[in-house]
Amino acid sequence: MTGQIEYVVEARSARDVLDEGPARRSVTSHLRRLEAESIHILRETAAEFRKPVMLYSIGKDSSVLLHLAMKAFHPGRPPFPLLHVDTTWKFREMIAFRDRRARELGLDLIVHTNHDGLSQGITPFAHGSARYTDVMKTQALRQALDLHGFDAAIGGARRDEEKSRAKERIFSHRSTAHRWDPKNQRPELWSLYNTLLAPGESMRVFPLSNWTELDVWDYILLENIPIVPLYLAAKRPVVERDGALIMVDDERMPLGPEEAPRWRSVRFRTLGCYPLTGATMSTAATLPEIVREMMASRTSERQGRMIDRDSPAAMERKKAEGYF
Amino acid sequence: MSYHEAPTIAAPDAPRLDQHDRSTLRFVTCGSVDDGKSTLVGRLLYDSKTLLDDQLDALASESKTVGTTGGDLDFALLVDGLQAEREQGITIDVAYRFFATKRRRFIVADTPGHTQYTRNMATGASNADLAVVLVDARKGAITQTRRHSHILSLLGVRHVVLAVNKMDLIGFDGDRFAAITAEYLTLAGQLGISQVQCIPVVAPEGDNIAVASARMPWYTGPTVTAYLESVDVTGDISQRPFRMPVQWVNRPHAEFRGFCGRITSGTIAAGETITVQPSGRRTHIARILTPGGERDRAAAGESVTLALADEIDVSRGDVLTAGPAPLVSDQLAAHLVWFDDDAMVPGRRYMLKCGAASTGAVITTLKHRISIDTMAQESATTLDANQIGYVHLSLDRALVFEAYRDDREMGSFILIDPINHRTAAAGMIELSLRRATNIQWQQLAVDKSVRARLKQQRPCVLWFTGLSGAGKSTIAELVDRRLAEFGRHAALLDGDNLRHGINRDLGFFSAERMENVRRVAEIAALFVDAGMIALVALISPFRSERELARHRVEAGEFIEIHVATPLAECERRDPKGLYRRARAGELPAFTGIDHPYETPQAPEITIDTSELTMEAACERIIRYLQEHHYL
């Protein structure tokens, strides 16, 4: 893995279907099938669990998930709150967007931070991404689920993201210690989901399992779903570190003597904690441009995620420990 | 060939562009361990150029460190993503992968070949339109090939690609290929798999995967990719009558009441008449809300919300229907694929889930088991894990369904073990064993309310649950005596006493304990019907069974009393000496010692006899009954 930054000079746009706009019938029917399946899953979750919650990470997948939840229960509201696990290292634009969306949609938003981790001074710079992720994301999520007694947590993970994700069920069982046991998953046939839980056990639910990254972007375009502006290219202050472009989002980021932030036209393919999320050089400033750029890209979206690189099977191990 | 280079195929020039303009084919790969399924899937991903540079970089480096191909690209690593899978070089669980070519997009479920994980193969097949069955050219069709093919046929997969792999290891022998093909076609014929395409391949090197192999000029048929791109698997579920299982009742405010679900077959339009099953009530559709807004019409596959013209009773698990009536029955015949490591024994209780409905179910008879080697039906008393059988089921209540061959969604079910919550089996409904049309209770002239009035009392069940030695029977007896003083008619059903009579055929294994509880719940319900107050003193360790007993009577007629004496105290008292024997290992599966007791979550009354005397406990119950107008 070289981690090289790829600058897409020219989107291959031989058949530029996007110019036809959201009226493309066949795309629409494909997305409508995915939409119908996801809505079915969301309704099953609401019907079968005592106290479900939707994890809202503010990213593009979360935005799609939230949009689907609004549709699934229309004209009612989704019968579950949103939970955001705030590491305190998210991009500022993300937090502003989160609060605005929850307010606009009139939804309950629970924000949880691992204050133990905070008081121990855990930061992505001082403690490395693995330890930081464990304390501020995995442990924080477990704390939040236990604190509120949620028995089902809906998340926006997709099977095309990563190899161990590809193995995960739509309704994915977690032990009382929030552990995922990949060798002992419940068989999941047709659209029948075994949702029974013993006390203290919980379920992670993934309504977007069968979506691809391109589907997500197509759907955002088709439905005009609001997303955090960080996905669109703009001039932002970045430094190059370990082969990744890291945006200096606030004054907490320690800079080396060689590291003077430069204003470059960048955007993000995934959003996480700003010190751990690499930007891509890009001039794609509109949704159609993003989709076009994406289709021509030769790297996967998680390529910019530092935390996937900790070790082989890093994601599987984190999931076994309770990470989403 | 460098791994960044495009393979020399009649290749999609820019496969990721515009990939959404094509239909989607869902297929499953199956076959025995080491037949090369994961390698084939990896090769398909590779040849379709779905893989991105960083993924190819990772594959190249992992092939060197954990690969099994001597440093060449190990395509299996693309799908065998779990650590244990890499350690053992096998596939444990289904991986769902996505790729696209010029003509089509694909969702492939790469499933395990290992016998131990057959349930995962069935999982992948349940949503597949087509299966790629791999065989090792050196071995031909073996037991696992037959088992998987049988499951495919049961699950209604009618299209199969037989990929005869490792042709290089038999010197590209066309005669051997023909022999394997002939043998498999005979099997497919027996199983009713109508469409089989046989293709000789070498998965790691890509022969006949995306490119016609120069090494097998005698083969003139399509490549795997070409066949998958062109095969027509459409069946028209929209031509079937309208069916929609109700998932969720949406009632955000007084002006709106809608029924949410995904239409499994047919179409529906605003204004059309529908029937609610199993109640048989009729009304018509007032409004159709879809994710795209309000519409006049909706069709199979769509998730919608339907508002009805009349305020009739509809709840989750009911099915909205139009046209010919579906099957409604509590007696079914079905094919089962047994998953659980605990063998299937007729008489045990399971939870059956079909569509949005769930109910208790008992497998009454195992009619036959399939011998995988001969496909013959053989008589048997049990089904072990991965075996296939044909059974009769008796359900606690009538469900709405269709035969599986007509409708996959309405004809399929799973069985869940109520104790450990494992998915024990997958079922495909063949037929109803009872005339479906009119299931109505005999309306009795003298009903419960008449009897209750005659006795001048409010019938109910007082269900005492708790550990052995907690004091259930003692308190129940005191309550019984007090009720007599009030002039009330009660009956005391004591677990131990019933085991001398109606339950004397039952032992203490989980299944028998469950049957014990079920019978007592039925008897208690009959007493309530007769206008009596039934006192039940029974350990009844499982929440699900107590819930079953609660639902056997009407709301407000079931009072759960948790006699919550701590285990240490019960063990100290040990009135029957049972704890001592359990500790000595003489009584296996003793509740509280090596068998779980599930504490009630919201009992009407909780009593801790380490704090209260038996008499005080009795008075507390009497006071509850007075305050809640039972006395």
Tab-separated table of C-alpha atoms in Angstrom, chain B residues 24-303:
chain	number	residue	atom	x	y	z
B	24	THR	CA	-28.887	-6.931	-11.727
B	25	LEU	CA	-28.300	-10.689	-11.517
B	26	ARG	CA	-28.011	-12.181	-8.040
B	27	PHE	CA	-26.144	-15.455	-7.996
B	28	VAL	CA	-24.541	-17.822	-5.551
B	29	THR	CA	-21.416	-19.913	-5.867
B	30	CYS	CA	-21.361	-23.335	-4.280
B	31	GLY	CA	-19.555	-26.639	-4.342
B	32	SER	CA	-17.216	-28.520	-2.046
B	33	VAL	CA	-14.203	-27.215	-0.144
B	34	ASP	CA	-11.187	-26.533	-2.339
B	35	ASP	CA	-13.154	-26.647	-5.545
B	36	GLY	CA	-12.094	-23.069	-6.115
B	37	LYS	CA	-15.220	-21.009	-5.469
B	38	SER	CA	-13.520	-18.059	-3.843
B	39	THR	CA	-10.845	-18.081	-6.515
B	40	LEU	CA	-13.536	-18.036	-9.200
B	41	VAL	CA	-15.313	-15.099	-7.559
B	42	GLY	CA	-12.026	-13.275	-7.098
B	43	ARG	CA	-11.229	-13.893	-10.748
B	44	LEU	CA	-14.631	-12.539	-11.822
B	45	LEU	CA	-14.027	-9.384	-9.789
B	46	TYR	CA	-10.576	-9.067	-11.290
B	47	ASP	CA	-11.627	-9.673	-14.874
B	48	SER	CA	-14.493	-7.217	-14.580
B	49	LYS	CA	-11.949	-4.604	-13.528
B	50	THR	CA	-14.046	-3.839	-10.496
B	51	LEU	CA	-10.936	-3.848	-8.332
B	52	LEU	CA	-9.238	-0.590	-7.614
B	53	ASP	CA	-5.551	0.123	-7.465
B	54	ASP	CA	-5.231	0.142	-3.688
B	55	GLN	CA	-7.187	-3.118	-3.479
B	56	LEU	CA	-4.904	-4.685	-6.088
B	57	ASP	CA	-1.856	-3.425	-4.203
B	58	ALA	CA	-3.191	-5.015	-1.036
B	59	LEU	CA	-3.954	-8.269	-2.891
B	60	ALA	CA	-0.442	-8.428	-4.310
B	61	SER	CA	1.185	-7.946	-0.935
B	62	GLU	CA	-1.182	-10.310	0.881
B	63	SER	CA	-0.682	-12.968	-1.810
B	64	LYS	CA	2.996	-12.943	-0.949
B	65	THR	CA	2.479	-13.161	2.816
B	66	VAL	CA	-0.655	-15.260	3.371
B	67	GLY	CA	-1.423	-16.568	-0.107
B	68	THR	CA	-1.560	-20.199	-1.084
B	69	THR	CA	-0.370	-19.733	-4.647
B	70	GLY	CA	3.366	-19.311	-4.171
B	71	GLY	CA	3.331	-15.548	-4.461
B	72	ASP	CA	1.149	-15.324	-7.575
B	73	LEU	CA	-2.065	-13.400	-7.121
B	74	ASP	CA	-4.298	-15.481	-4.815
B	75	PHE	CA	-7.759	-14.431	-5.917
B	76	ALA	CA	-9.409	-16.232	-3.015
B	77	LEU	CA	-7.982	-13.558	-0.695
B	78	LEU	CA	-10.288	-11.045	-2.318
B	79	VAL	CA	-13.286	-12.722	-0.758
B	80	ASP	CA	-11.973	-14.774	2.165
B	81	GLY	CA	-11.637	-11.695	4.320
B	82	LEU	CA	-11.868	-13.156	7.819
B	83	GLN	CA	-8.737	-14.003	9.748
B	84	ALA	CA	-9.875	-17.540	10.468
B	85	GLU	CA	-10.593	-18.044	6.793
B	86	ARG	CA	-7.085	-17.022	5.885
B	87	GLU	CA	-5.573	-19.167	8.589
B	88	GLN	CA	-7.400	-22.236	7.330
B	89	GLY	CA	-7.582	-21.332	3.653
B	90	ILE	CA	-11.327	-21.978	3.576
B	91	THR	CA	-14.502	-19.928	3.353
B	92	ILE	CA	-16.521	-19.866	6.580
B	93	ASP	CA	-19.224	-17.398	5.862
B	94	VAL	CA	-21.029	-15.876	2.945
B	95	ALA	CA	-19.380	-12.870	1.362
B	96	TYR	CA	-21.551	-10.627	-0.746
B	97	ARG	CA	-19.613	-8.940	-3.507
B	98	PHE	CA	-20.634	-6.570	-6.247
B	99	PHE	CA	-19.271	-6.241	-9.738
B	100	ALA	CA	-20.422	-5.137	-13.123
B	101	THR	CA	-19.630	-5.732	-16.752
B	102	LYS	CA	-20.814	-3.864	-19.784
B	103	ARG	CA	-24.111	-5.690	-19.867
B	104	ARG	CA	-25.063	-6.398	-16.306
B	105	ARG	CA	-24.446	-5.715	-12.656
B	106	PHE	CA	-23.990	-8.645	-10.317
B	107	ILE	CA	-24.389	-9.409	-6.647
B	108	VAL	CA	-22.581	-12.628	-5.871
B	109	ALA	CA	-22.878	-14.570	-2.651
B	110	ASP	CA	-19.676	-16.558	-2.263
B	111	THR	CA	-20.619	-19.377	0.093
B	112	PRO	CA	-18.690	-21.988	2.028
B	113	GLY	CA	-18.204	-25.502	0.745
B	114	HIS	CA	-17.451	-27.019	4.121
B	115	THR	CA	-20.262	-29.296	5.341
B	116	GLN	CA	-20.228	-27.578	8.727
B	117	TYR	CA	-21.347	-24.346	7.082
B	118	THR	CA	-24.059	-25.646	4.764
B	119	ARG	CA	-26.520	-23.273	6.419
B	120	ASN	CA	-24.486	-20.397	5.050
B	121	MET	CA	-24.728	-21.871	1.569
B	122	ALA	CA	-28.511	-22.007	1.953
B	123	THR	CA	-28.407	-18.405	3.169
B	124	GLY	CA	-26.684	-17.311	-0.018
B	125	ALA	CA	-28.997	-19.380	-2.217
B	126	SER	CA	-32.230	-18.046	-0.706
B	127	ASN	CA	-31.998	-14.792	-2.631
B	128	ALA	CA	-30.231	-16.064	-5.746
B	129	ASP	CA	-31.582	-16.208	-9.296
B	130	LEU	CA	-28.805	-18.507	-10.432
B	131	ALA	CA	-26.080	-20.717	-8.974
B	132	VAL	CA	-22.565	-21.417	-10.134
B	133	VAL	CA	-21.813	-24.951	-8.933
B	134	LEU	CA	-18.126	-25.762	-8.975
B	135	VAL	CA	-16.733	-29.238	-9.207
B	136	ASP	CA	-13.142	-30.382	-9.195
B	137	ALA	CA	-12.486	-32.007	-12.576
B	138	ARG	CA	-10.515	-34.750	-10.875
B	139	LYS	CA	-13.385	-35.708	-8.592
B	140	GLY	CA	-16.592	-34.898	-10.491
B	141	ALA	CA	-19.870	-34.518	-8.582
B	142	ILE	CA	-19.375	-35.604	-4.982
B	143	THR	CA	-21.734	-35.732	-1.986
B	144	GLN	CA	-21.425	-32.049	-1.242
B	145	THR	CA	-22.187	-31.197	-4.884
B	146	ARG	CA	-25.355	-33.269	-4.608
B	147	ARG	CA	-26.318	-31.736	-1.281
B	148	HIS	CA	-25.843	-28.224	-2.565
B	149	SER	CA	-27.746	-28.989	-5.761
B	150	HIS	CA	-30.592	-30.418	-3.767
B	151	ILE	CA	-30.729	-27.306	-1.609
B	152	LEU	CA	-30.693	-25.187	-4.761
B	153	SER	CA	-33.651	-27.083	-6.147
B	154	LEU	CA	-35.555	-26.820	-2.853
B	155	LEU	CA	-34.851	-23.108	-2.711
B	156	GLY	CA	-36.216	-22.691	-6.212
B	157	VAL	CA	-32.986	-21.863	-8.018
B	158	ARG	CA	-33.713	-23.111	-11.521
B	159	HIS	CA	-30.586	-21.917	-13.362
B	160	VAL	CA	-27.211	-23.517	-12.776
B	161	VAL	CA	-23.776	-22.999	-14.271
B	162	LEU	CA	-21.737	-26.144	-13.690
B	163	ALA	CA	-18.148	-24.895	-13.677
B	164	VAL	CA	-15.804	-27.866	-13.992
B	165	ASN	CA	-12.656	-26.420	-12.459
B	166	LYS	CA	-9.003	-27.444	-12.450
B	167	MET	CA	-9.202	-28.722	-16.033
B	168	ASP	CA	-5.430	-28.209	-16.227
B	169	LEU	CA	-4.988	-30.968	-13.662
B	170	ILE	CA	-6.668	-33.530	-15.931
B	171	GLY	CA	-4.818	-32.427	-19.042
B	172	PHE	CA	-7.836	-30.545	-20.455
B	173	ASP	CA	-9.502	-33.900	-21.116
B	174	GLY	CA	-12.710	-33.251	-23.057
B	175	ASP	CA	-14.026	-36.790	-22.549
B	176	ARG	CA	-13.717	-36.518	-18.787
B	177	PHE	CA	-15.559	-33.182	-18.954
B	178	ALA	CA	-18.320	-34.835	-20.995
B	179	ALA	CA	-18.641	-37.637	-18.440
B	180	ILE	CA	-18.909	-35.216	-15.496
B	181	THR	CA	-21.422	-33.170	-17.446
B	182	ALA	CA	-23.583	-36.185	-18.243
B	183	GLU	CA	-23.594	-37.288	-14.625
B	184	TYR	CA	-24.581	-33.845	-13.394
B	185	LEU	CA	-27.331	-33.423	-15.967
B	186	THR	CA	-28.919	-36.647	-14.717
B	187	LEU	CA	-28.847	-35.277	-11.169
B	188	ALA	CA	-30.250	-31.920	-12.273
B	189	GLY	CA	-33.047	-33.710	-14.097
B	190	GLN	CA	-33.994	-35.582	-10.931
B	191	LEU	CA	-34.001	-32.323	-9.005
B	192	GLY	CA	-36.034	-30.339	-11.503
B	193	ILE	CA	-33.242	-27.864	-12.240
B	194	SER	CA	-34.282	-26.937	-15.731
B	195	GLN	CA	-31.398	-24.836	-17.032
B	196	VAL	CA	-27.832	-26.104	-16.755
B	197	GLN	CA	-24.845	-24.670	-18.598
B	198	CYS	CA	-21.645	-26.716	-18.211
B	199	ILE	CA	-18.342	-24.875	-18.665
B	200	PRO	CA	-14.777	-26.234	-18.256
B	201	VAL	CA	-12.570	-23.686	-16.460
B	202	VAL	CA	-9.259	-23.042	-14.756
B	203	ALA	CA	-10.258	-20.405	-12.228
B	204	PRO	CA	-6.866	-19.028	-11.126
B	205	GLU	CA	-5.717	-18.541	-14.708
B	206	GLY	CA	-9.023	-17.379	-16.057
B	207	ASP	CA	-9.633	-20.047	-18.706
B	208	ASN	CA	-13.227	-19.703	-19.910
B	209	ILE	CA	-14.004	-17.240	-17.105
B	210	ALA	CA	-14.009	-14.046	-19.159
B	211	VAL	CA	-11.917	-15.250	-22.097
B	212	ALA	CA	-12.404	-18.376	-24.215
B	213	SER	CA	-9.580	-20.766	-23.360
B	214	ALA	CA	-7.072	-21.535	-26.076
B	215	ARG	CA	-6.181	-24.643	-24.142
B	216	MET	CA	-9.620	-26.218	-24.606
B	217	PRO	CA	-10.457	-25.643	-28.264
B	218	TRP	CA	-12.958	-28.512	-28.123
B	219	TYR	CA	-15.229	-26.358	-25.928
B	220	THR	CA	-17.300	-24.018	-28.055
B	221	GLY	CA	-19.842	-22.769	-25.546
B	222	PRO	CA	-19.958	-19.401	-23.763
B	223	THR	CA	-17.518	-18.249	-21.089
B	224	VAL	CA	-18.811	-17.923	-17.521
B	225	THR	CA	-18.991	-14.145	-17.848
B	226	ALA	CA	-20.723	-14.245	-21.218
B	227	TYR	CA	-23.313	-16.687	-19.905
B	228	LEU	CA	-23.967	-14.711	-16.711
B	229	GLU	CA	-24.384	-11.565	-18.782
B	230	SER	CA	-26.967	-13.073	-21.098
B	231	VAL	CA	-28.983	-15.606	-19.106
B	232	ASP	CA	-32.632	-14.692	-18.678
B	233	VAL	CA	-33.871	-15.508	-15.187
B	234	THR	CA	-36.956	-13.358	-15.064
B	235	GLY	CA	-40.091	-14.775	-13.580
B	236	ASP	CA	-43.020	-12.446	-13.306
B	237	ILE	CA	-44.102	-12.076	-9.734
B	238	SER	CA	-46.162	-9.011	-10.634
B	239	GLN	CA	-48.607	-11.294	-12.510
B	240	ARG	CA	-49.506	-13.044	-9.259
B	241	PRO	CA	-52.331	-11.800	-7.032
B	242	PHE	CA	-51.647	-8.873	-4.706
B	243	ARG	CA	-50.082	-9.746	-1.343
B	244	MET	CA	-48.602	-7.441	1.268
B	245	PRO	CA	-47.619	-8.630	4.765
B	246	VAL	CA	-48.197	-5.798	7.239
B	247	GLN	CA	-44.893	-4.877	8.875
B	248	TRP	CA	-45.739	-1.801	10.821
B	249	VAL	CA	-48.837	0.189	11.674
B	250	ASN	CA	-48.104	3.862	11.129
B	251	ARG	CA	-50.290	6.070	13.290
B	252	PRO	CA	-48.512	9.385	13.774
B	253	HIS	CA	-51.669	11.311	14.667
B	254	ALA	CA	-55.411	10.873	14.845
B	255	GLU	CA	-55.966	11.750	11.178
B	256	PHE	CA	-53.668	9.140	9.706
B	257	ARG	CA	-53.512	5.371	10.037
B	258	GLY	CA	-51.466	3.526	7.424
B	259	PHE	CA	-50.202	-0.009	7.006
B	260	CYS	CA	-46.571	-0.367	5.986
B	261	GLY	CA	-45.049	-3.290	4.152
B	262	ARG	CA	-43.284	-4.472	1.048
B	263	ILE	CA	-45.546	-5.853	-1.666
B	264	THR	CA	-44.481	-9.461	-2.258
B	265	SER	CA	-46.516	-10.036	-5.411
B	266	GLY	CA	-49.030	-8.408	-7.746
B	267	THR	CA	-50.061	-4.799	-8.079
B	268	ILE	CA	-52.576	-2.621	-6.293
B	269	ALA	CA	-54.332	0.609	-7.220
B	270	ALA	CA	-56.124	3.219	-5.149
B	271	GLY	CA	-59.808	2.374	-4.857
B	272	GLU	CA	-59.333	-1.388	-5.268
B	273	THR	CA	-60.918	-3.782	-2.809
B	274	ILE	CA	-58.614	-5.729	-0.532
B	275	THR	CA	-59.122	-8.460	2.035
B	276	VAL	CA	-57.301	-8.572	5.346
B	277	GLN	CA	-56.143	-12.091	6.169
B	278	PRO	CA	-56.573	-14.109	8.318
B	279	SER	CA	-59.627	-12.162	9.572
B	280	GLY	CA	-61.216	-12.038	6.102
B	281	ARG	CA	-62.435	-8.443	6.563
B	282	ARG	CA	-62.789	-6.424	3.358
B	283	THR	CA	-62.309	-2.779	2.554
B	284	HIS	CA	-60.696	-0.743	-0.185
B	285	ILE	CA	-57.482	1.178	-0.612
B	286	ALA	CA	-57.881	4.892	0.120
B	287	ARG	CA	-54.315	6.102	-0.498
B	288	ILE	CA	-50.971	4.644	-1.558
B	289	LEU	CA	-47.922	6.372	-0.101
B	290	THR	CA	-44.601	5.376	-1.645
B	291	PRO	CA	-41.068	6.615	-0.978
B	292	GLY	CA	-41.492	8.734	-4.118
B	293	GLY	CA	-44.733	10.321	-2.909
B	294	GLU	CA	-48.422	9.516	-3.169
B	295	ARG	CA	-49.305	7.364	-6.178
B	296	ASP	CA	-52.280	5.671	-7.814
B	297	ARG	CA	-50.620	2.296	-8.184
B	298	ALA	CA	-47.831	0.196	-6.670
B	299	ALA	CA	-46.307	-3.158	-7.590
B	300	ALA	CA	-44.378	-6.138	-6.251
B	301	GLY	CA	-41.049	-5.235	-4.644
B	302	GLU	CA	-42.083	-1.773	-3.490
B	303	SER	CA	-42.132	-0.714	0.152
